[in-house]
XYZ file of C-alpha atoms in Angstrom:
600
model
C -62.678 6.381 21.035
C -64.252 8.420 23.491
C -64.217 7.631 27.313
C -67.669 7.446 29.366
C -67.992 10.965 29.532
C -68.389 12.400 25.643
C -70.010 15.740 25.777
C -70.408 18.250 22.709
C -70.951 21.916 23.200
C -71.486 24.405 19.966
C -71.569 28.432 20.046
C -72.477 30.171 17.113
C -72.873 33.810 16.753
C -71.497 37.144 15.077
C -67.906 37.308 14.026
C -66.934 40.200 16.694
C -69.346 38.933 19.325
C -66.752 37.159 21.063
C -67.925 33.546 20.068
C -64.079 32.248 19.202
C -63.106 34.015 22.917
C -65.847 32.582 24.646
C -65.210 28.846 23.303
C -61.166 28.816 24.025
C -61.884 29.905 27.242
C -64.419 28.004 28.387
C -62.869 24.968 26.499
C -58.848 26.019 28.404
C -61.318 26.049 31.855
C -62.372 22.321 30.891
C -58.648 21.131 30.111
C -57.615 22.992 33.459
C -60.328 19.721 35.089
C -57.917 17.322 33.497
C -60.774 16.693 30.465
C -59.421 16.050 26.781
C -60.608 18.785 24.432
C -61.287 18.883 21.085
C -62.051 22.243 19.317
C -63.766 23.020 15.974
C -64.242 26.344 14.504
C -65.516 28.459 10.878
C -64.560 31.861 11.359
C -66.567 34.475 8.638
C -63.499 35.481 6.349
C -64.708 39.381 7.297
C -63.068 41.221 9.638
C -65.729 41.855 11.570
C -69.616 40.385 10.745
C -70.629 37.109 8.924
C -71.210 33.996 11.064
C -69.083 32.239 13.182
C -68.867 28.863 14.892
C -67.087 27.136 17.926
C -67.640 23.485 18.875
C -65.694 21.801 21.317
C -65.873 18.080 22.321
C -64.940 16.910 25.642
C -64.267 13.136 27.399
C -62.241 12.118 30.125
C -60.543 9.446 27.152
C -58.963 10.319 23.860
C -60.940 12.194 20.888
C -60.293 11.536 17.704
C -62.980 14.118 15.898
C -65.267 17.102 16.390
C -68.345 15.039 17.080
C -71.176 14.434 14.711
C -73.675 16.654 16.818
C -73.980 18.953 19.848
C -75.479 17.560 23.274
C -75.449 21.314 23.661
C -76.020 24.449 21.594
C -75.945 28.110 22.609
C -76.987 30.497 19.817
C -76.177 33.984 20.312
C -78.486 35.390 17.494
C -81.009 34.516 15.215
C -78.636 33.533 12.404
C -76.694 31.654 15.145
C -79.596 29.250 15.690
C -80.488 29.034 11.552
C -77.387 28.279 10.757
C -76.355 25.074 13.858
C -80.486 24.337 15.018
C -79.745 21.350 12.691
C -76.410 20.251 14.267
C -77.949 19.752 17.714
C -78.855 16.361 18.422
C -82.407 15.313 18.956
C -83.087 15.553 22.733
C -79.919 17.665 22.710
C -80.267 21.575 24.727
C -80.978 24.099 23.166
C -79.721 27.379 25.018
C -80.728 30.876 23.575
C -80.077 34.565 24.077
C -83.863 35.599 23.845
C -82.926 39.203 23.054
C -81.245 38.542 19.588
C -83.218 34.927 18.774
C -86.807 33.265 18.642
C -85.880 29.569 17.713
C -89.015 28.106 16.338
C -91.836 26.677 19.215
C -91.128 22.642 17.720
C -87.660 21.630 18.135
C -85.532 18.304 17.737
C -84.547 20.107 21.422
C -84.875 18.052 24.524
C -85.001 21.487 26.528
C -84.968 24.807 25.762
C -83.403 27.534 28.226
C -83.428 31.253 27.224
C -80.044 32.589 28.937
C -80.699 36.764 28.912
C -76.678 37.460 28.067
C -77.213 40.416 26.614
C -79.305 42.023 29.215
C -77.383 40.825 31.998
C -74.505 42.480 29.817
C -75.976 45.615 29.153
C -78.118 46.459 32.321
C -75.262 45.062 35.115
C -72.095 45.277 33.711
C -72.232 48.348 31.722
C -71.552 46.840 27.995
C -73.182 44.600 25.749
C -69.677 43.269 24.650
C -69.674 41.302 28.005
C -71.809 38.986 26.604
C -69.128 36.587 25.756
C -67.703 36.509 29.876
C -71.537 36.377 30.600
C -71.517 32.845 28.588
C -68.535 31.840 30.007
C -69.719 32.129 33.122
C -72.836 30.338 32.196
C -71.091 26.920 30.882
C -68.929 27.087 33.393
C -71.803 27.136 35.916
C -73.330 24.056 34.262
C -70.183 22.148 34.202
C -69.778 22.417 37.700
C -66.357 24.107 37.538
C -64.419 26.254 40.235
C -65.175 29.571 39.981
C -61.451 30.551 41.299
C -60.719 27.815 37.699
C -62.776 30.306 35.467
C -61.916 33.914 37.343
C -58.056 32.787 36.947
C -58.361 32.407 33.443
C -59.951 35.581 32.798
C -57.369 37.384 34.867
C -54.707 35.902 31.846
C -56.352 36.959 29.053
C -57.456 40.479 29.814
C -55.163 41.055 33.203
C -53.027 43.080 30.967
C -55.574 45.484 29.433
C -56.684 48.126 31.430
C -58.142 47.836 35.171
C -62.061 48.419 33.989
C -61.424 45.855 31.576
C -60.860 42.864 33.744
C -62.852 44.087 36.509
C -65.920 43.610 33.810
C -65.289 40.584 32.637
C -64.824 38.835 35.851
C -68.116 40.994 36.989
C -69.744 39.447 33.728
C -68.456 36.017 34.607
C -69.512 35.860 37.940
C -73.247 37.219 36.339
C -73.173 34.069 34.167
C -72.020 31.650 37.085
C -74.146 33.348 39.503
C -77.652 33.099 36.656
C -77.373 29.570 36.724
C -76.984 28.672 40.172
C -80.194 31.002 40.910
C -82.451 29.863 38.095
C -81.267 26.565 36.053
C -81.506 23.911 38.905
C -81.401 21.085 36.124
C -77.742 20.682 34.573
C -76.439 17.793 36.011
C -75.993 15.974 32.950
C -73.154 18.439 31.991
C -71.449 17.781 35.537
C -67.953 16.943 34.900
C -66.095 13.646 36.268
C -63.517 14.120 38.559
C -60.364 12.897 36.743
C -56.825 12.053 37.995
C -54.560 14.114 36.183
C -51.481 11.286 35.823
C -49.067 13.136 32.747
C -48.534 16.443 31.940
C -50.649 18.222 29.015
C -50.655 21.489 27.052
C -53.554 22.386 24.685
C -52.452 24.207 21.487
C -53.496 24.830 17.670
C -52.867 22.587 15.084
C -50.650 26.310 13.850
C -49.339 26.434 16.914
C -48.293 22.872 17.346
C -46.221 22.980 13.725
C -44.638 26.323 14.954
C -43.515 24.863 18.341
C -42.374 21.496 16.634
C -40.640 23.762 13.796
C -38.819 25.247 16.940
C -38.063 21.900 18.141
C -35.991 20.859 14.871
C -33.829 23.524 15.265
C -35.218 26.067 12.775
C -32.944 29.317 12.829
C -34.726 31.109 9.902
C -38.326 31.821 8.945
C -39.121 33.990 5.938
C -43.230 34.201 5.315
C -46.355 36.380 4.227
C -49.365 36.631 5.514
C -52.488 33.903 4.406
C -54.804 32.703 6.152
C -55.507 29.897 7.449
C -51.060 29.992 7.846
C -50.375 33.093 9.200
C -50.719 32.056 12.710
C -47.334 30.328 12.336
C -45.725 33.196 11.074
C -47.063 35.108 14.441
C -45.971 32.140 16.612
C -42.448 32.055 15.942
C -42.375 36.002 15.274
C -42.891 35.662 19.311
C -40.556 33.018 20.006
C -38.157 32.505 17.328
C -35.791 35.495 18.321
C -35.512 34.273 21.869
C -33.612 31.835 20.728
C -31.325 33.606 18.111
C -33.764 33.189 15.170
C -34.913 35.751 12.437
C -38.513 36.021 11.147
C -39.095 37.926 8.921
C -42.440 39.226 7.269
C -41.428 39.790 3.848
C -43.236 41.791 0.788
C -45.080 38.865 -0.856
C -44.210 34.505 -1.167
C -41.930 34.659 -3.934
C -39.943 36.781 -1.672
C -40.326 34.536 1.380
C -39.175 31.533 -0.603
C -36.249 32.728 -2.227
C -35.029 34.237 1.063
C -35.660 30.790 2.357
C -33.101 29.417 -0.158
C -30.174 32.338 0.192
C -30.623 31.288 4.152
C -31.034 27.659 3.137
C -27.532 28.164 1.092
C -25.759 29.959 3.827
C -26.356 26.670 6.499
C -29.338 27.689 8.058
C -32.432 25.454 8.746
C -35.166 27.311 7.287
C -39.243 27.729 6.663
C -41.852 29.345 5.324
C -45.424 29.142 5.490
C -48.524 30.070 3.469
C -51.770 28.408 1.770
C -52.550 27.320 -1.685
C -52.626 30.556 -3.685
C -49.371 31.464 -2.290
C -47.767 28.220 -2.677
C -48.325 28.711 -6.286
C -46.498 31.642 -6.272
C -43.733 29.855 -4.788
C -43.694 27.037 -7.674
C -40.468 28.895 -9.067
C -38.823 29.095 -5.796
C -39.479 25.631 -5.299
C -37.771 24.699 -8.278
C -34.465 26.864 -7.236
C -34.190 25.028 -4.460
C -34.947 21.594 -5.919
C -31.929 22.159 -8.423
C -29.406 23.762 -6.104
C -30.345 20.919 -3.658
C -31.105 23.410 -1.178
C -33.397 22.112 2.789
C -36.166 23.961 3.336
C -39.864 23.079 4.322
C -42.970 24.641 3.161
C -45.526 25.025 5.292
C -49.347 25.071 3.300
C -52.402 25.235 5.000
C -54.709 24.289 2.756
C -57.821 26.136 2.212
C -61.128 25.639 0.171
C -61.485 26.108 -3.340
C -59.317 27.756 -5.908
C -58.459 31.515 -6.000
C -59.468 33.412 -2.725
C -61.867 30.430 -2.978
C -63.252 30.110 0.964
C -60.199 31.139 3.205
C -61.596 30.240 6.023
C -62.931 26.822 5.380
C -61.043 23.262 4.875
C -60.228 21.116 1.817
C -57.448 18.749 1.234
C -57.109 20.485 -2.368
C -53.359 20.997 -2.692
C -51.838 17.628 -2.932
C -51.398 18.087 -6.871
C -49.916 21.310 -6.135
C -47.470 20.460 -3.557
C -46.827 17.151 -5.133
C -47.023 17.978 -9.119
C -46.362 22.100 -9.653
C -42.935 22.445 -11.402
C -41.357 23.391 -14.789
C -39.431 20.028 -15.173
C -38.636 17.657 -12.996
C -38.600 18.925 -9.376
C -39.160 16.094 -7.132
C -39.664 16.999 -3.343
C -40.891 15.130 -0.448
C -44.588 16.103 0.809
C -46.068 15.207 4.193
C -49.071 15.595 5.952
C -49.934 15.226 10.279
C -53.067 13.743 11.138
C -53.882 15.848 14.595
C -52.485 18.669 16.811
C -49.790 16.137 18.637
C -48.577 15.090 14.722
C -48.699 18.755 13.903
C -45.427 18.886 16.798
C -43.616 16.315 15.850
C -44.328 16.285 11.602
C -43.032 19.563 11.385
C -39.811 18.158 13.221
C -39.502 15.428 10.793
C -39.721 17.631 8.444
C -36.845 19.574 8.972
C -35.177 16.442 9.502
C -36.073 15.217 6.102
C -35.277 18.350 4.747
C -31.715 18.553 5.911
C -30.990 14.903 5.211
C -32.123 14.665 1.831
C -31.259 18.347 1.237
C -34.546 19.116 -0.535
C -37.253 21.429 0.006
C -40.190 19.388 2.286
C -43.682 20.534 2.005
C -46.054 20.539 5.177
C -49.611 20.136 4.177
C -52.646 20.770 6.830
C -55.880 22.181 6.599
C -57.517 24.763 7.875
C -59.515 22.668 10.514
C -56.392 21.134 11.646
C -54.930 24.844 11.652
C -57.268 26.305 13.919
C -58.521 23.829 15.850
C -57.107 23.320 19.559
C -56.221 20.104 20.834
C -54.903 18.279 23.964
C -51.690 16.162 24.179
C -49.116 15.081 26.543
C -46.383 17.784 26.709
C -43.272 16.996 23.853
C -40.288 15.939 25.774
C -37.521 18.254 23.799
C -34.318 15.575 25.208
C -36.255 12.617 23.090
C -36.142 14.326 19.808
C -33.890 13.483 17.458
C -32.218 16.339 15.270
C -30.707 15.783 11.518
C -28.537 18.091 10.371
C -27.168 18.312 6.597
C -24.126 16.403 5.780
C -21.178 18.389 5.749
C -17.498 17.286 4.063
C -14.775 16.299 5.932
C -12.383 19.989 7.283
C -9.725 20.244 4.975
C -6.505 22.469 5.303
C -4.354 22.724 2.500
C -3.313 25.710 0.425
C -3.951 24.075 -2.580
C -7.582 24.403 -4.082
C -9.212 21.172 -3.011
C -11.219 19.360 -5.416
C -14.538 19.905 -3.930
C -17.599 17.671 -5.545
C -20.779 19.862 -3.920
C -22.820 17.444 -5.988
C -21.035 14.607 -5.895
C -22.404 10.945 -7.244
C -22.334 9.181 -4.165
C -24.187 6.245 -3.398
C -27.269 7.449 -1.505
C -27.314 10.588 -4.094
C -26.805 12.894 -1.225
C -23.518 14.927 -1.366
C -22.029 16.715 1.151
C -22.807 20.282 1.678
C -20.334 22.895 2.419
C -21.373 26.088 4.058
C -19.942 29.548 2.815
C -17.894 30.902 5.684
C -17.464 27.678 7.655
C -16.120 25.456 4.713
C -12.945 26.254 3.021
C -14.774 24.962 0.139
C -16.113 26.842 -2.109
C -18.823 26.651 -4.888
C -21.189 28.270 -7.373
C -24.988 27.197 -6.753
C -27.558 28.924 -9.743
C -30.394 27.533 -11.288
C -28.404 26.414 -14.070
C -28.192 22.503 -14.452
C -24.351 22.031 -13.468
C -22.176 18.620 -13.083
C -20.312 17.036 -9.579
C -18.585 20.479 -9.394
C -21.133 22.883 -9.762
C -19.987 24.171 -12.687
C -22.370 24.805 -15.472
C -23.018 21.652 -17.533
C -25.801 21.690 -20.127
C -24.723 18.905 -22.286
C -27.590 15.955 -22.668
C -25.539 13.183 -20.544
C -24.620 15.792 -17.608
C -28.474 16.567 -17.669
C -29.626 13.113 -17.387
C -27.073 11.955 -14.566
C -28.227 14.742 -12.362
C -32.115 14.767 -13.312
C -31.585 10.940 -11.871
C -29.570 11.765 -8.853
C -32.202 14.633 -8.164
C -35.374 11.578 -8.400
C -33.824 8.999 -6.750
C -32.510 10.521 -3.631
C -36.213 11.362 -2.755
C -37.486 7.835 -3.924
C -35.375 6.729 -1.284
C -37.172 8.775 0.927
C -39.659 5.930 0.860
C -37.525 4.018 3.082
C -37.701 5.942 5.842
C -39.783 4.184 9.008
C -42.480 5.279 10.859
C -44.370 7.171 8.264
C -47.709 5.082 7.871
C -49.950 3.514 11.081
C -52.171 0.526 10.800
C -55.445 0.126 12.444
C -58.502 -2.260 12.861
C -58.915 -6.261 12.075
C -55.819 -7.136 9.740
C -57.821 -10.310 8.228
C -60.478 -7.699 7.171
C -61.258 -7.415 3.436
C -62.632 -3.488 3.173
C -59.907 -0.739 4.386
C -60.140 2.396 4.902
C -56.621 4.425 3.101
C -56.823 7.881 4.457
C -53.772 10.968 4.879
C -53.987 14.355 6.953
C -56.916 15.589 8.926
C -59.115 12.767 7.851
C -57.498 10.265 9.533
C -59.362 11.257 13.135
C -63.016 10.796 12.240
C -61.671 7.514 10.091
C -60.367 6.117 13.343
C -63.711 6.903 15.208
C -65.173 5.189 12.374
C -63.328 2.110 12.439
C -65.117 1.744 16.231
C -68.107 2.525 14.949
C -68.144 -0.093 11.943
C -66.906 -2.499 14.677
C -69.762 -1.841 16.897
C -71.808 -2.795 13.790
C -70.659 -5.949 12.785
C -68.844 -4.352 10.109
C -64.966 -5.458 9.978
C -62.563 -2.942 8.748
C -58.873 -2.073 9.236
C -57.423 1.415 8.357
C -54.070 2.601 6.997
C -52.892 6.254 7.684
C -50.105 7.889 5.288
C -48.211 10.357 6.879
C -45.729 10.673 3.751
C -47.763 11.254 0.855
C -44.263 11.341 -1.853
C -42.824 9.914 -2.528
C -45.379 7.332 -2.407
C -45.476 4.624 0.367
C -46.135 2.330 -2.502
C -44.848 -1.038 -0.942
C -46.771 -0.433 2.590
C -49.846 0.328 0.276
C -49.753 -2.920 -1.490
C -49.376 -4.971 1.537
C -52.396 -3.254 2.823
C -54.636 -3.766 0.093
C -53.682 -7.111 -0.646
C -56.615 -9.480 0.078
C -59.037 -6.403 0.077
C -62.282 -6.685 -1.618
C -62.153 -2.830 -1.729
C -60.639 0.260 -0.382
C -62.675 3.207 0.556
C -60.358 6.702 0.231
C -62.067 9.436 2.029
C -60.785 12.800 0.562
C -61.995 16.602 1.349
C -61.489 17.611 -2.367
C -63.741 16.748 -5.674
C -61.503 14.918 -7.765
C -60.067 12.913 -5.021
C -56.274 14.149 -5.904
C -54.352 11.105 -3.647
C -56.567 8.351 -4.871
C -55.687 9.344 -8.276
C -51.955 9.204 -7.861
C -52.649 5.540 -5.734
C -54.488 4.409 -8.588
C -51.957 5.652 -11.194
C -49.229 3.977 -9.190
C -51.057 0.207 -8.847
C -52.608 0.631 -12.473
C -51.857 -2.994 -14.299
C -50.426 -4.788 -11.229
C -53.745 -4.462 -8.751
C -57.071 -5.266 -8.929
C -58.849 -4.235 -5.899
C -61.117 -1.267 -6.317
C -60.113 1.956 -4.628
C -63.273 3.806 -4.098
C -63.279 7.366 -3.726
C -65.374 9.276 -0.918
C -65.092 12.984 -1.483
C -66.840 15.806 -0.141
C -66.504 19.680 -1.067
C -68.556 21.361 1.708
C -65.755 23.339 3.216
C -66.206 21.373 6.354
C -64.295 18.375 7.895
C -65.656 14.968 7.941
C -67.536 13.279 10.869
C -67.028 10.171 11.939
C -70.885 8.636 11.324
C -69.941 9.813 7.250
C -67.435 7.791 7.091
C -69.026 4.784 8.533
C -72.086 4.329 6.388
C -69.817 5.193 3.474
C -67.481 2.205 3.940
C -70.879 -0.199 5.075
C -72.073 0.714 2.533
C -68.955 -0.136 0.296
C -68.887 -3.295 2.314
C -72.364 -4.369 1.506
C -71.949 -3.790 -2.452
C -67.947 -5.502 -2.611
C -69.615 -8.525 -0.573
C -72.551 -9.025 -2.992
C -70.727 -8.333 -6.251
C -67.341 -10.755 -5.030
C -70.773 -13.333 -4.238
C -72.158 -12.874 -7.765
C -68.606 -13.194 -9.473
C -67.923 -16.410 -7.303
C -71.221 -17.780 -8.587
C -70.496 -16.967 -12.015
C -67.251 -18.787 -11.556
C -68.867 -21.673 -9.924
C -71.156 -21.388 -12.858
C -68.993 -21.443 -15.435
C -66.686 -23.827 -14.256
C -70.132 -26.379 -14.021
């Protein structure tokens, strides 16, 4: 859904080289020209060393994925160019520090320019760490920016630091702008359109973007430990979060974090914590506190690859089962899932709002691409939101000791919730089952009537609008069913199939439980298949679709799962369903003549 300009720029180098500084800032320069920006990243999971990647995608329309290859590559080092030489496209240019990398005489390159970064660096600014600022300078040159764009930018980000330090990176920028203009003369395919900025924009991380929106929904409370690819919440709202009256605090490991989240959750505050799949599990138990004291809270996972330490710092869609399924008993909870930065904002402020009115923990699920990848979108207008808060009983003043219900059977199986210290109501909440009263209650019938009060509040979750977005030709019989990250590159491909020939319509889940079971139906009804693209091996949602149609559908779902640790492109996605859509047609054509047959 790019506009006429679509341009694709990858850096790959040394973790410590300054690739990831180089990228944002060079990408922040382009989003400064009014250009939409699209970032992609794998940092190495070592603190320093191992290989890491930026890609960013620009276009003067909207971008819906990372690109399926790079019009552009710069390689830093050898491994830089081993590692992406097969991501750039054919014709694509190939740009190379010829000091740290020989890329091979025969290339899929359309032109090859050695760019001496880490001499220019070394000999005439005094360090071979400029070489980052040297790039910089470099792209910028070839897009045509403003210098004064670029030099301002550097002046934010290392303006603070000492005086040597800014004075050589704008000396190593200016190197990189100035190398260009002397001895490239042929970049004008990279020259940027001029665009009319109309609405305002901020660019942020997909981290960033839940923080903010967390910030948004009023959260008052944050209790979390450091993961990655989460912790970048954490360190958002340690920054903010105060200025506003908050508390964040970074406590000793996730079972901690959670169970402070439900002491704050219990004392009225809107609360969150945030982590990735091995410390979710550790909050399983916490969860379940929470679930029976009917406590709001929301749980932010980003999801990571694999099991264990696994690969922290690449993607998978691997904890639905976990977020959905891990409990001693019953513990249903509501799970949702954004689909880009701009979602990231205003998902986590559902969230909390879902949190508060069903008065249930909520659990957040991204990924790590989503995490860390930077995106533009039109600055969140904070007087549009709409904040939930929990229901509260009706003030009452009497001596006499009212006859409080805290989990009373009302008809929506929400009960009011009165706060210790504002409410002259009070009440015992453990992790013992209890009755209306919150008194202990262990007898078989008191268990049932509040095991179904605790299930069908959340089923009624279901309800709630706006949760699922329909795309593509409604009359067309293959559909793509898609949730979280995915749902970018399955929008790209829905243009792409249509460019084909191929007619396909798409149906993004934002709430993935409960289950969106009556808007799935209607979808898939009149499908000859459904394709269900999924960044985990056992395809985890199509499993719990399929287990929620078995005996009352018949249309295929077909599972499209891949366990690379990267994100899907666009191009996958589109031969995958054409493909689908060329087997469905010719099997539905042999079963038609076999009915034709037999009916002969």
């Amino acid at each position: 859904m790019a506009g006429k300009f679509d341009l694709t720029i990858r850096v790959g180098g040394e973790g410590g080289e300054g690739v990831m500084s180089a990228g944002e800032l060079t990408a922040l320069g382009f989003v400064r020209l009014g250009m939409n920006v699209y970032t992609y990243r794998t940092n190495p999971p070592e603190i320093k060393g191992g290989p890491a990647m930026f890609q960013f995608r620009l276009s003067d329309g909207p971008v819906l994925s990372q690109g399926d290859a790079a019009d552009f590559l710069l390689c830093f080092n050898q491994e830089a160019w081993i590692l992406n030489g097969d991501s750039l496209r054919e014709g694509g240019t190939l740009m190379y520090d010829p000091a740290e990398c020989e890329p091979p005489a025969v290339t899929q390159a359309g032109r090859v320019i050695p760019l001496p970064l880490t001499q220019i660096a070394k000999d005439e600014v005094g360090s071979a760490r400029a070489k980052n600022v040297v790039a910089v300078g470099v792209m910028a040159a070839f897009a045509g920016m403003p210098m004064s764009n670029m030099e301002e930018l550097v002046r934010l980000k290392w303006g603070k630091r000492r005086a040597e330090v800014l004075d050589s990176n704008l000396k190593g920028l200016a190197l990189g702008y100035e190398y260009v203009r002397q001895h490239i003369t042929e970049h004008e395919e990279m020259r940027l359109p001029v665009i009319e900025k109309t609405e305002d924009r901020i660019i942020m991380s997909g981290n960033d973007a839940a923080a903010f929106g967390a910030l948004a929904g009023g959260l008052e409370c944050f209790f979390g430990y450091p993961i990655t690819p989460a912790t970048d919440i954490m360190e958002w709202l340690a920054k903010r979060l105060p200025m506003v009256g908050g508390t964040v605090v970074q406590t000793e490991d996730e079972i901690a974090a959670i169970t402070a989240c439900c002491g704050a959750s219990f004392a009225g505050a809107k609360v969150a914590t945030s982590s990735s799949g091995p410390g979710v599990s550790l909050m399983v138990e916490g969860l379940g506190l929470a679930v029976m004291e009917e406590l709001p809270l929301v749980v932010f996972d980003a999801m990571r690859a694999g099991p264990s330490t696994g690969m922290p710092t690449k993607t998978e869609q691997g904890d639905i089962n976990l977020a959905i399924l891990a409990a001693h008993g019953d513990a249903p909870r509501i799970v949702v899932g954004p689909k880009d930065v701009e979602s990231c904002f205003y998902t986590a402020v559902d969230a909390l709002n879902l949190a508060e009115k069903y008065q249930t923990p909520v659990i957040y699920l991204t990924d790590q691409t989503l995490s860390t990848r930077t995106q533009t979108f039109r600055t969140p207008d904070a007087t549009k939101l709409q904040i939930v808060s929990r229901r509260r009983p009706a003030m009452i003043e009497t001596d006499e000791a009212p006859d409080y219900k805290r989990y009373e059977l009302s008809p929506d199986h929400i009960s009011p919730m009165a706060i210790p210290g504002r409410d002259n109501l009070p009440y015992v909440a453990t992790g013992l089952e209890h009755n209306e009263h919150a008194h202990i209650d262990q007898t078989p019938a008191g268990h049932t009537i509040m095991s179904d009060k605790r299930a069908r509040k959340i089923e009624s979750a279901a309800q709630e609008p706006g949760w699922t977005e329909e795309l593509g030709d409604q009359k067309a019989d293959i559909g793509i069913l898609c949730w979280g990250s995915t749902a970018g590159p399955a929008r790209e491909a829905l243009e792409i199939l249509q460019e084909r020939g191929v007619s396909a319509k798409m149906l993004f889940v934002r709430m993935l439980w409960p289950m969106r079971e009556a808007e799935i139906r209607k979808f898939i009804t009149g499908c000859r298949a459904i394709v269900l693209p999924e960044l985990n091996g056992s395809g985890q949602y199509a499993q719990l679709v399929r287990s929620r149609l078995y005996g009352t559908s018949n249309v295929p779902i077909v599972r499209y799962n891949k366990v690379t640790g990267l994100p899907f492109g666009a191009h996958e996605i589109a031969d995958f369903v054409e493909e689908v859509s060329v087997q469905y047609k010719a099997s539905s054509m042999q079963v038609s003549a076999t009915m034709l047959h037999s009916e002969s």
